[in-house]
PDB file of C-alpha atoms in Angstrom:
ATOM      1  CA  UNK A 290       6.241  -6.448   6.538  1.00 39.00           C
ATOM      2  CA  UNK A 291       2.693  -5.005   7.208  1.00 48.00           C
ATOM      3  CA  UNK A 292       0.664  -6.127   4.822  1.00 45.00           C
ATOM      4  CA  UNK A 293      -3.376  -5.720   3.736  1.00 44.00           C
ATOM      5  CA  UNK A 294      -4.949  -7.724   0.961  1.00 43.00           C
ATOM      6  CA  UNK A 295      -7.845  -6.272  -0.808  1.00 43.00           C
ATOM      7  CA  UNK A 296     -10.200  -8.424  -2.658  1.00 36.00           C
ATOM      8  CA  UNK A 297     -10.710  -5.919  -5.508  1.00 32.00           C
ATOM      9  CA  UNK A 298     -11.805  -6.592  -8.858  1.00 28.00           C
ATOM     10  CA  UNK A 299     -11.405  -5.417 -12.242  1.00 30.00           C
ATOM     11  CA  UNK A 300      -7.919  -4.404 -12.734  1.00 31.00           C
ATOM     12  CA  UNK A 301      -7.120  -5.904 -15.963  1.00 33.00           C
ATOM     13  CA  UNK A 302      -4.209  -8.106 -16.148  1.00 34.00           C
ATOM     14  CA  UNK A 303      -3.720  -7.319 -12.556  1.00 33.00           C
ATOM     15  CA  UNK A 304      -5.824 -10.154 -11.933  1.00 34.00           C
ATOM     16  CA  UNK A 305      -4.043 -12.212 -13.209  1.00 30.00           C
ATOM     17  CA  UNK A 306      -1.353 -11.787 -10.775  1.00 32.00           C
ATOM     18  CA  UNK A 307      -2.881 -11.392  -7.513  1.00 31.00           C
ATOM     19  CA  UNK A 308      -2.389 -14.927  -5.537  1.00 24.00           C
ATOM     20  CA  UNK A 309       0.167 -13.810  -3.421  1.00 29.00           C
ATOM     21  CA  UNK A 310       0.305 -11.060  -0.483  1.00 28.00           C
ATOM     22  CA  UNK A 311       0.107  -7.807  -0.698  1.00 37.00           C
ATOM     23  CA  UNK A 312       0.908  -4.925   1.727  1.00 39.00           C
ATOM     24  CA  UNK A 313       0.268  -1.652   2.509  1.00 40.00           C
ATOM     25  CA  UNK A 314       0.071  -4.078   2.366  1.00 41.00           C
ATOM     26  CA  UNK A 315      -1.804  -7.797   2.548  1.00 30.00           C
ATOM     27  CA  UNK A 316      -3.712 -10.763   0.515  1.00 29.00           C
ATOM     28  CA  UNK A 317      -6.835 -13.235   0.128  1.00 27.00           C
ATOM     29  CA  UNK A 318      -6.434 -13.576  -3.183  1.00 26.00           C
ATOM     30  CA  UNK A 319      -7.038 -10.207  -4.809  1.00 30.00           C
ATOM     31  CA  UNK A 320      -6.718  -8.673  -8.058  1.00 30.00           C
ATOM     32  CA  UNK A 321      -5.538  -5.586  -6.721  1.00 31.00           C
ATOM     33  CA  UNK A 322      -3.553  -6.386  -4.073  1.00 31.00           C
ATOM     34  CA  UNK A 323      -0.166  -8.264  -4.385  1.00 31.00           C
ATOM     35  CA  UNK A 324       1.677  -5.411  -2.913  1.00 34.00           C
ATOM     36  CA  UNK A 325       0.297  -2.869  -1.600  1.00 35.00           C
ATOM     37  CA  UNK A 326       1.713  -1.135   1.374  1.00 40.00           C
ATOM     38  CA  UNK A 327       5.027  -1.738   3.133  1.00 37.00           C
ATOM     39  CA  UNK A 328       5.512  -0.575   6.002  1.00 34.00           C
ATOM     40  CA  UNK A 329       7.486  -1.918   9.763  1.00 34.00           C
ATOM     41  CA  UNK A 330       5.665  -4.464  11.071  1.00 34.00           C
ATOM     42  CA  UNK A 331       6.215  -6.482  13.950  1.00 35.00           C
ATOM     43  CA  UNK A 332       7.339 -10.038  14.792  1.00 37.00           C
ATOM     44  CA  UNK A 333       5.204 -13.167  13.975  1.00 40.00           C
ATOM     45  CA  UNK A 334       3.027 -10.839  11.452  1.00 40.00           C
ATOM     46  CA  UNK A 335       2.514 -13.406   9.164  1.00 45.00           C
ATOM     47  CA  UNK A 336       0.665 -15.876  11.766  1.00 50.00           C
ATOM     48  CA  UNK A 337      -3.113 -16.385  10.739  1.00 55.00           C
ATOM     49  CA  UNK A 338      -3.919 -15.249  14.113  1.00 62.00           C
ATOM     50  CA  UNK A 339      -2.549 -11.979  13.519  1.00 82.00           C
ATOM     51  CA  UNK A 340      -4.658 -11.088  10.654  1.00 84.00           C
ATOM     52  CA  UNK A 341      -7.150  -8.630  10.785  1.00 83.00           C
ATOM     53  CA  UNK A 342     -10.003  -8.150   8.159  1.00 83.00           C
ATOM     54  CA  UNK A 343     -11.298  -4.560   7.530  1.00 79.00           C
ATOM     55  CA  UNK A 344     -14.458  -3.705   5.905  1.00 78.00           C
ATOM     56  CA  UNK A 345     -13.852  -0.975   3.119  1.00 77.00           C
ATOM     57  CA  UNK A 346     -16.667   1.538   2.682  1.00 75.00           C
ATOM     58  CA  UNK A 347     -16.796   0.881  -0.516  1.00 70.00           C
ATOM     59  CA  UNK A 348     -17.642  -2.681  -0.028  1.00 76.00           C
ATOM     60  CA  UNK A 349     -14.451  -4.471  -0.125  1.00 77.00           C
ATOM     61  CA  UNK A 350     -12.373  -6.490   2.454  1.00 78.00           C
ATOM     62  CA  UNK A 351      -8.743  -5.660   2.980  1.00 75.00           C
ATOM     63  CA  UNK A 352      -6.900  -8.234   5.105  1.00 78.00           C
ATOM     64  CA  UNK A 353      -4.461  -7.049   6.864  1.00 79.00           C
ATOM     65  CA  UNK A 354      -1.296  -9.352   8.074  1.00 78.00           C
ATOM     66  CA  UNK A 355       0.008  -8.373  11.316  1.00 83.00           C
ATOM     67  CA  UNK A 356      -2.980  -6.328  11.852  1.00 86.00           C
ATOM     68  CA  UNK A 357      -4.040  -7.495  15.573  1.00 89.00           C
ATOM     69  CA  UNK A 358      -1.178  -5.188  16.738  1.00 91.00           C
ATOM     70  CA  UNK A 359      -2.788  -1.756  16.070  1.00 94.00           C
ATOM     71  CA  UNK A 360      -6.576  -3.200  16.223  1.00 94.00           C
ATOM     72  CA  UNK A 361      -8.866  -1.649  19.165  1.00 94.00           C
ATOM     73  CA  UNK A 362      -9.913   0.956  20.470  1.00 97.00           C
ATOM     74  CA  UNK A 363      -7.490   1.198  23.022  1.00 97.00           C
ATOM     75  CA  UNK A 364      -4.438   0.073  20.910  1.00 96.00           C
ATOM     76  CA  UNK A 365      -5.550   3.639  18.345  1.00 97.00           C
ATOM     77  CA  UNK A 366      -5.890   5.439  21.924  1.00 98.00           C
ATOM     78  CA  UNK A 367      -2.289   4.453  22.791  1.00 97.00           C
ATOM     79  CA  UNK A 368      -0.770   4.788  19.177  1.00 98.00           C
ATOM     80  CA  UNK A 369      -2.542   8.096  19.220  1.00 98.00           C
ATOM     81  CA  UNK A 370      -1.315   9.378  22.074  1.00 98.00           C
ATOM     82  CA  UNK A 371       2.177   8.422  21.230  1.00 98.00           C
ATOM     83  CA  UNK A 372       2.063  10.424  17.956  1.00 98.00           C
ATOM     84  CA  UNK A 373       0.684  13.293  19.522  1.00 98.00           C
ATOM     85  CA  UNK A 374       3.429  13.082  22.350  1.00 98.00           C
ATOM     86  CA  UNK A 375       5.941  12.673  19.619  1.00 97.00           C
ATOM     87  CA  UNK A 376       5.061  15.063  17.020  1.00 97.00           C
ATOM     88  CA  UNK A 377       8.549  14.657  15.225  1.00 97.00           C
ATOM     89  CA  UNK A 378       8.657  10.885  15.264  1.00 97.00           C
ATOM     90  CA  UNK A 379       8.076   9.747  12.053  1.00 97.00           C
ATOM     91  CA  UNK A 380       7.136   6.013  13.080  1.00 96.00           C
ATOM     92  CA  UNK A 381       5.259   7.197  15.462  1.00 97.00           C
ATOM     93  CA  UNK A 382       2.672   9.030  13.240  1.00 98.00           C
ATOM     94  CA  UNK A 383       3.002   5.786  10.864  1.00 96.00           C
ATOM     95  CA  UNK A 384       1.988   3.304  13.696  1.00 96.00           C
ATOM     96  CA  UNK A 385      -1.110   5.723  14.656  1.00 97.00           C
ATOM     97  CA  UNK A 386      -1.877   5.776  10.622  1.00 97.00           C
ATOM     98  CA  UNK A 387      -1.666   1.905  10.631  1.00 95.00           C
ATOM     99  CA  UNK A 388      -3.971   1.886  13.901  1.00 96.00           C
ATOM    100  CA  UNK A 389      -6.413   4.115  12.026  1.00 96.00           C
ATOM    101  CA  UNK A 390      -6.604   1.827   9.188  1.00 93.00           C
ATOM    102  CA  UNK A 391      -6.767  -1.025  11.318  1.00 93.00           C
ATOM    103  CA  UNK A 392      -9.315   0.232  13.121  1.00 94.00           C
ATOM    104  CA  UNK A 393     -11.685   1.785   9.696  1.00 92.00           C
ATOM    105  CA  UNK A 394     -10.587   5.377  10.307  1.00 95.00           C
ATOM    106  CA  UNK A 395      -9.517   5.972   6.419  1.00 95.00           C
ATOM    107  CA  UNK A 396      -9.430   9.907   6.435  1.00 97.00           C
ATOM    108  CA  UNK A 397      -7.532   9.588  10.452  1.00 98.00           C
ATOM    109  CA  UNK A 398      -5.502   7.433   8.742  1.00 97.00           C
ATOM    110  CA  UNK A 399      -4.298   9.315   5.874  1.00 98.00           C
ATOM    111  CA  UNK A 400      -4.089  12.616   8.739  1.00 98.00           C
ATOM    112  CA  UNK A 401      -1.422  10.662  10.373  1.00 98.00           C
ATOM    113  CA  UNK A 402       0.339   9.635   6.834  1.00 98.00           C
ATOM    114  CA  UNK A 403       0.407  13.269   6.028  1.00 98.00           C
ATOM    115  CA  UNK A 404       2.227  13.950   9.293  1.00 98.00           C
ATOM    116  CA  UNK A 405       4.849  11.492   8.799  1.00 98.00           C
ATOM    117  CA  UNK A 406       5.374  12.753   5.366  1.00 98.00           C
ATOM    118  CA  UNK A 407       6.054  15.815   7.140  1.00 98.00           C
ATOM    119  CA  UNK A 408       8.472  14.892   9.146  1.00 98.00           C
ATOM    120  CA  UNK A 409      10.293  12.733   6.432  1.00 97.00           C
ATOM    121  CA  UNK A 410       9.148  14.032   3.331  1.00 98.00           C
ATOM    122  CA  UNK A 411      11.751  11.535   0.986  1.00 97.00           C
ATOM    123  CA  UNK A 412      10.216   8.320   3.039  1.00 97.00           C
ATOM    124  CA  UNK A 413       8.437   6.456   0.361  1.00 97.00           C
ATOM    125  CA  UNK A 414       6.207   4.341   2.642  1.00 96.00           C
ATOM    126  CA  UNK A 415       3.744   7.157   3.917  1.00 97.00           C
ATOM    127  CA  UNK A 416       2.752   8.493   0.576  1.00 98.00           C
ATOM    128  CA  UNK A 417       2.286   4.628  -0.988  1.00 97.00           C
ATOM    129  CA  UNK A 418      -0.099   3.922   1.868  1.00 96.00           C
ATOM    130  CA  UNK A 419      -2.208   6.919   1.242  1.00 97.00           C
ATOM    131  CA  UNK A 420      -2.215   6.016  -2.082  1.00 97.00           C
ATOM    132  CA  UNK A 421      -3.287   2.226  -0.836  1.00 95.00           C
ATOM    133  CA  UNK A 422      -6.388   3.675   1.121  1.00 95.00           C
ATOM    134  CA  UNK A 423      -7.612   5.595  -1.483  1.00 96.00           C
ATOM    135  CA  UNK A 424      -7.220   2.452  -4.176  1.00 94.00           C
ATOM    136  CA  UNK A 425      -8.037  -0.258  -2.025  1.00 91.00           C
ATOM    137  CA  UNK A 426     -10.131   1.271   0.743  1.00 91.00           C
ATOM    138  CA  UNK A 427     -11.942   4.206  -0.437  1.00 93.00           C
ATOM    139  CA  UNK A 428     -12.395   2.833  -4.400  1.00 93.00           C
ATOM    140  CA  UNK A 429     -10.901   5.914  -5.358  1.00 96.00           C
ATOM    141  CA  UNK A 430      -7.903   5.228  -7.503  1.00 97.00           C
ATOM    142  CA  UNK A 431      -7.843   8.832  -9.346  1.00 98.00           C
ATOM    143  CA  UNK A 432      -6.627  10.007  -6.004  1.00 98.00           C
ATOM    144  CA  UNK A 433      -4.223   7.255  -4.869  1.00 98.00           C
ATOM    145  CA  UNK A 434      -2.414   8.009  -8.437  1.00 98.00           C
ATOM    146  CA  UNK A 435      -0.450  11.008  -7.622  1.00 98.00           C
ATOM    147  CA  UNK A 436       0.483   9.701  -4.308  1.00 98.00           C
ATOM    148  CA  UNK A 437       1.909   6.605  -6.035  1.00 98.00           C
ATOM    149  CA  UNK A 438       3.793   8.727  -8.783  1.00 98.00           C
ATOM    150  CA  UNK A 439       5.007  10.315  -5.765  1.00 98.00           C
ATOM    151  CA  UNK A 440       6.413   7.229  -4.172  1.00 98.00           C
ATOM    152  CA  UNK A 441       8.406   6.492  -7.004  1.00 98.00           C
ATOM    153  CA  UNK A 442       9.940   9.853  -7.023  1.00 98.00           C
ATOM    154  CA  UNK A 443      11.111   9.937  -3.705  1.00 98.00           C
ATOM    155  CA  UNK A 444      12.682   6.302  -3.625  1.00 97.00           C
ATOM    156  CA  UNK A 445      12.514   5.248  -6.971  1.00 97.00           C
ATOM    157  CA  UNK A 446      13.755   1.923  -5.796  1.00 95.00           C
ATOM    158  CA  UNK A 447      10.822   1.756  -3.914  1.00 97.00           C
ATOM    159  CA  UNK A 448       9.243  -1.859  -5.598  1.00 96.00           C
ATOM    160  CA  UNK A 449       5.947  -1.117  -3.892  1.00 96.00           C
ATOM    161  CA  UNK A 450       5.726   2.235  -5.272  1.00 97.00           C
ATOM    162  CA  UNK A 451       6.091   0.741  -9.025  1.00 97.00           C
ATOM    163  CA  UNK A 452       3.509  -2.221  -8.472  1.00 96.00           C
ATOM    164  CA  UNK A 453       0.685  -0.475  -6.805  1.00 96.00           C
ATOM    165  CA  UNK A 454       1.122   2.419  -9.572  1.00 98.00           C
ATOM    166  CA  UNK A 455       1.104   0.135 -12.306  1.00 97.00           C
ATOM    167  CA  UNK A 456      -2.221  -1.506 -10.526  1.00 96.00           C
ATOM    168  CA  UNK A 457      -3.683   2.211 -10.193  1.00 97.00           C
ATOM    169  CA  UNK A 458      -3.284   2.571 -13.832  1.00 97.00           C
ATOM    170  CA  UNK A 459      -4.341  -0.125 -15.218  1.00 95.00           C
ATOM    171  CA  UNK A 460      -7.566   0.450 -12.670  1.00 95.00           C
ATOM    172  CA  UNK A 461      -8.053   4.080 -14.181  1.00 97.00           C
ATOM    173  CA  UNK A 462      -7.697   1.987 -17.731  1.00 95.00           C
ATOM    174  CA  UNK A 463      -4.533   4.045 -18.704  1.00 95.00           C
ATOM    175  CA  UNK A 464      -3.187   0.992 -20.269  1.00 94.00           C
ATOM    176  CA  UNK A 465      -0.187   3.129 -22.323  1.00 95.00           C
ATOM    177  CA  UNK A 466       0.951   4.656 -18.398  1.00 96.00           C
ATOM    178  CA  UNK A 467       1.027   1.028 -17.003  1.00 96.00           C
ATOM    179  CA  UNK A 468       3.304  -0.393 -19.752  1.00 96.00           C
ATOM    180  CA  UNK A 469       5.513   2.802 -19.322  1.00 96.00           C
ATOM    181  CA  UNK A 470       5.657   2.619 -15.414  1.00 97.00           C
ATOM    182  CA  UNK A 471       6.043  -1.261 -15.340  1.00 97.00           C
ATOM    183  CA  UNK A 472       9.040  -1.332 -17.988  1.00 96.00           C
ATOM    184  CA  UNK A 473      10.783   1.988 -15.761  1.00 97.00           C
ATOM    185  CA  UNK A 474      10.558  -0.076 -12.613  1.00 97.00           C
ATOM    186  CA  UNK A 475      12.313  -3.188 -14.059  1.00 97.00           C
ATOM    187  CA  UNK A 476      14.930  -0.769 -15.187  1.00 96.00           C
ATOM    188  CA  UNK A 477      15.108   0.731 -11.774  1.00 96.00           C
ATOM    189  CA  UNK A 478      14.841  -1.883  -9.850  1.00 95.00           C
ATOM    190  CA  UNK A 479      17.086  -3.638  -7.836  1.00 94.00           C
ATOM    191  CA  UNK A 480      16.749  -7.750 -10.041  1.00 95.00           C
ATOM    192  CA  UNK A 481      17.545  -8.913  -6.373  1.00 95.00           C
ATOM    193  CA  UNK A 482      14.073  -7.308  -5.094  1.00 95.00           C
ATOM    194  CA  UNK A 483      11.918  -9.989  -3.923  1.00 93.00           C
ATOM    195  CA  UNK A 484       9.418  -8.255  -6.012  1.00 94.00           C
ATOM    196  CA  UNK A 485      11.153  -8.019  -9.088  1.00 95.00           C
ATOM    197  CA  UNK A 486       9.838 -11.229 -10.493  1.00 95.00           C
ATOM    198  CA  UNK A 487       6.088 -10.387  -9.773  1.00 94.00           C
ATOM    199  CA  UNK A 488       6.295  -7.188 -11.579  1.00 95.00           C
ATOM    200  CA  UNK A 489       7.872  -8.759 -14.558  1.00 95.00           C
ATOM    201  CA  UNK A 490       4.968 -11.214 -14.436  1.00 94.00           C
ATOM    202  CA  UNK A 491       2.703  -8.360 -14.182  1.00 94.00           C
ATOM    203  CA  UNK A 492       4.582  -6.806 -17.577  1.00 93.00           C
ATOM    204  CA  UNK A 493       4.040  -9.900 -19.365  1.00 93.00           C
ATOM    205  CA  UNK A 494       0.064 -10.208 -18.539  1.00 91.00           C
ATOM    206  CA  UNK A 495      -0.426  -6.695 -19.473  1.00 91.00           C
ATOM    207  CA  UNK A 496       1.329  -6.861 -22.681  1.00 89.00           C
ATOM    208  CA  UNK A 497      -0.473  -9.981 -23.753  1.00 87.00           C
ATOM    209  CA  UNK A 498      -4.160  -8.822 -22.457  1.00 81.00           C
ATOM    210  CA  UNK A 499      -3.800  -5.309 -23.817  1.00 57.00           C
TER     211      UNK A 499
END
């Protein structure tokens, strides 16, 4: 699972929650990031070695498990070149997006998500990792919230889509939208999801903060 951890503050009881990795995905310990964007990754991802840490424009650090596969300028020439040589391969667009983002191309990034979502426009993944960049990379969490609402309409069994919408809300301090969204995913969601459990933690710190 590719995964980037943001060390964001402020997202309410989000905080309180944010130990573990995120994707979209990745995690030092965050308060925004326990999930965040899932997406293919490759094998041995979750080595150390394999970690890359972005720099956010808007002053943050995203780490980014599995990351040294798409980082370089030569590995976003090749991932590039492969989306543009495949402009009906859905992955193919994805890996370039992941390169982009890898690489602190935001805006390339989210050109390549918009491609894949394109080409597979009920794939949940593309629109919950624009919605990451925006939250986690860009600091702007007004715009990551439709893409996220999105998610969860396309594959509303999509556990990533729930979580990082929840997180977005609670961000934008719409404390009434995160209870709503955070009690539909438990109904919705698989209880075998490995992240089940961390959204119904998430429920319970937002209902005692708040």
């Amino acid at each position: 699972m590719f995964t980037i951890k943001n060390k964001l503050l402020g997202i309410g009881a989000a905080g309180l929650i944010t130990a573990m990795s995120l994707t979209g995905c990745g995690t030092t310990t965050t308060t925004s990031t326990s999930p965040t964007t899932t997406v293919p990754s490759t094998t041995n991802s979750n080595k150390p070695q394999n970690n890359v840490v972005v720099k956010n424009p808007n002053g943050t650090e995203s780490v980014i498990v599995g990351g040294s596969t798409y980082k370089g300028a030569a590995k976003l020439k090749h991932f590039e070149s492969l989306a543009q040589s495949q402009p009906t391969n859905e992955q193919a667009q994805i890996n370039a997006a992941l390169s982009a983002n890898v690489n602190s191309h935001p805006h390339l990034a989210i050109s390549y998500y918009e491609k894949a979502i394109k080409i597979a426009p009920t794939d949940a993944i593309p629109y919950n990792n624009i919605g990451n960049i925006y939250l986690r990379t860009l600091g702007q969490p007004q715009k990551a919230l439709p893409y996220y609402q999105k998610a969860t309409q396309v594959n509303p069994t999509y556990a990533y889509g729930w979580w990082n919408l929840a997180l977005c809300q609670g961000q934008l301090k719409n404390i009434t939208a995160e209870k709503q969204t955070l009690q539909q995913a438990l109904k919705t969601i698989p209880k075998s999801d490995p992240l089940y459990s961390t959204i119904k933690q998430l429920q319970t710190s937002v209902l005692k903060a708040k």
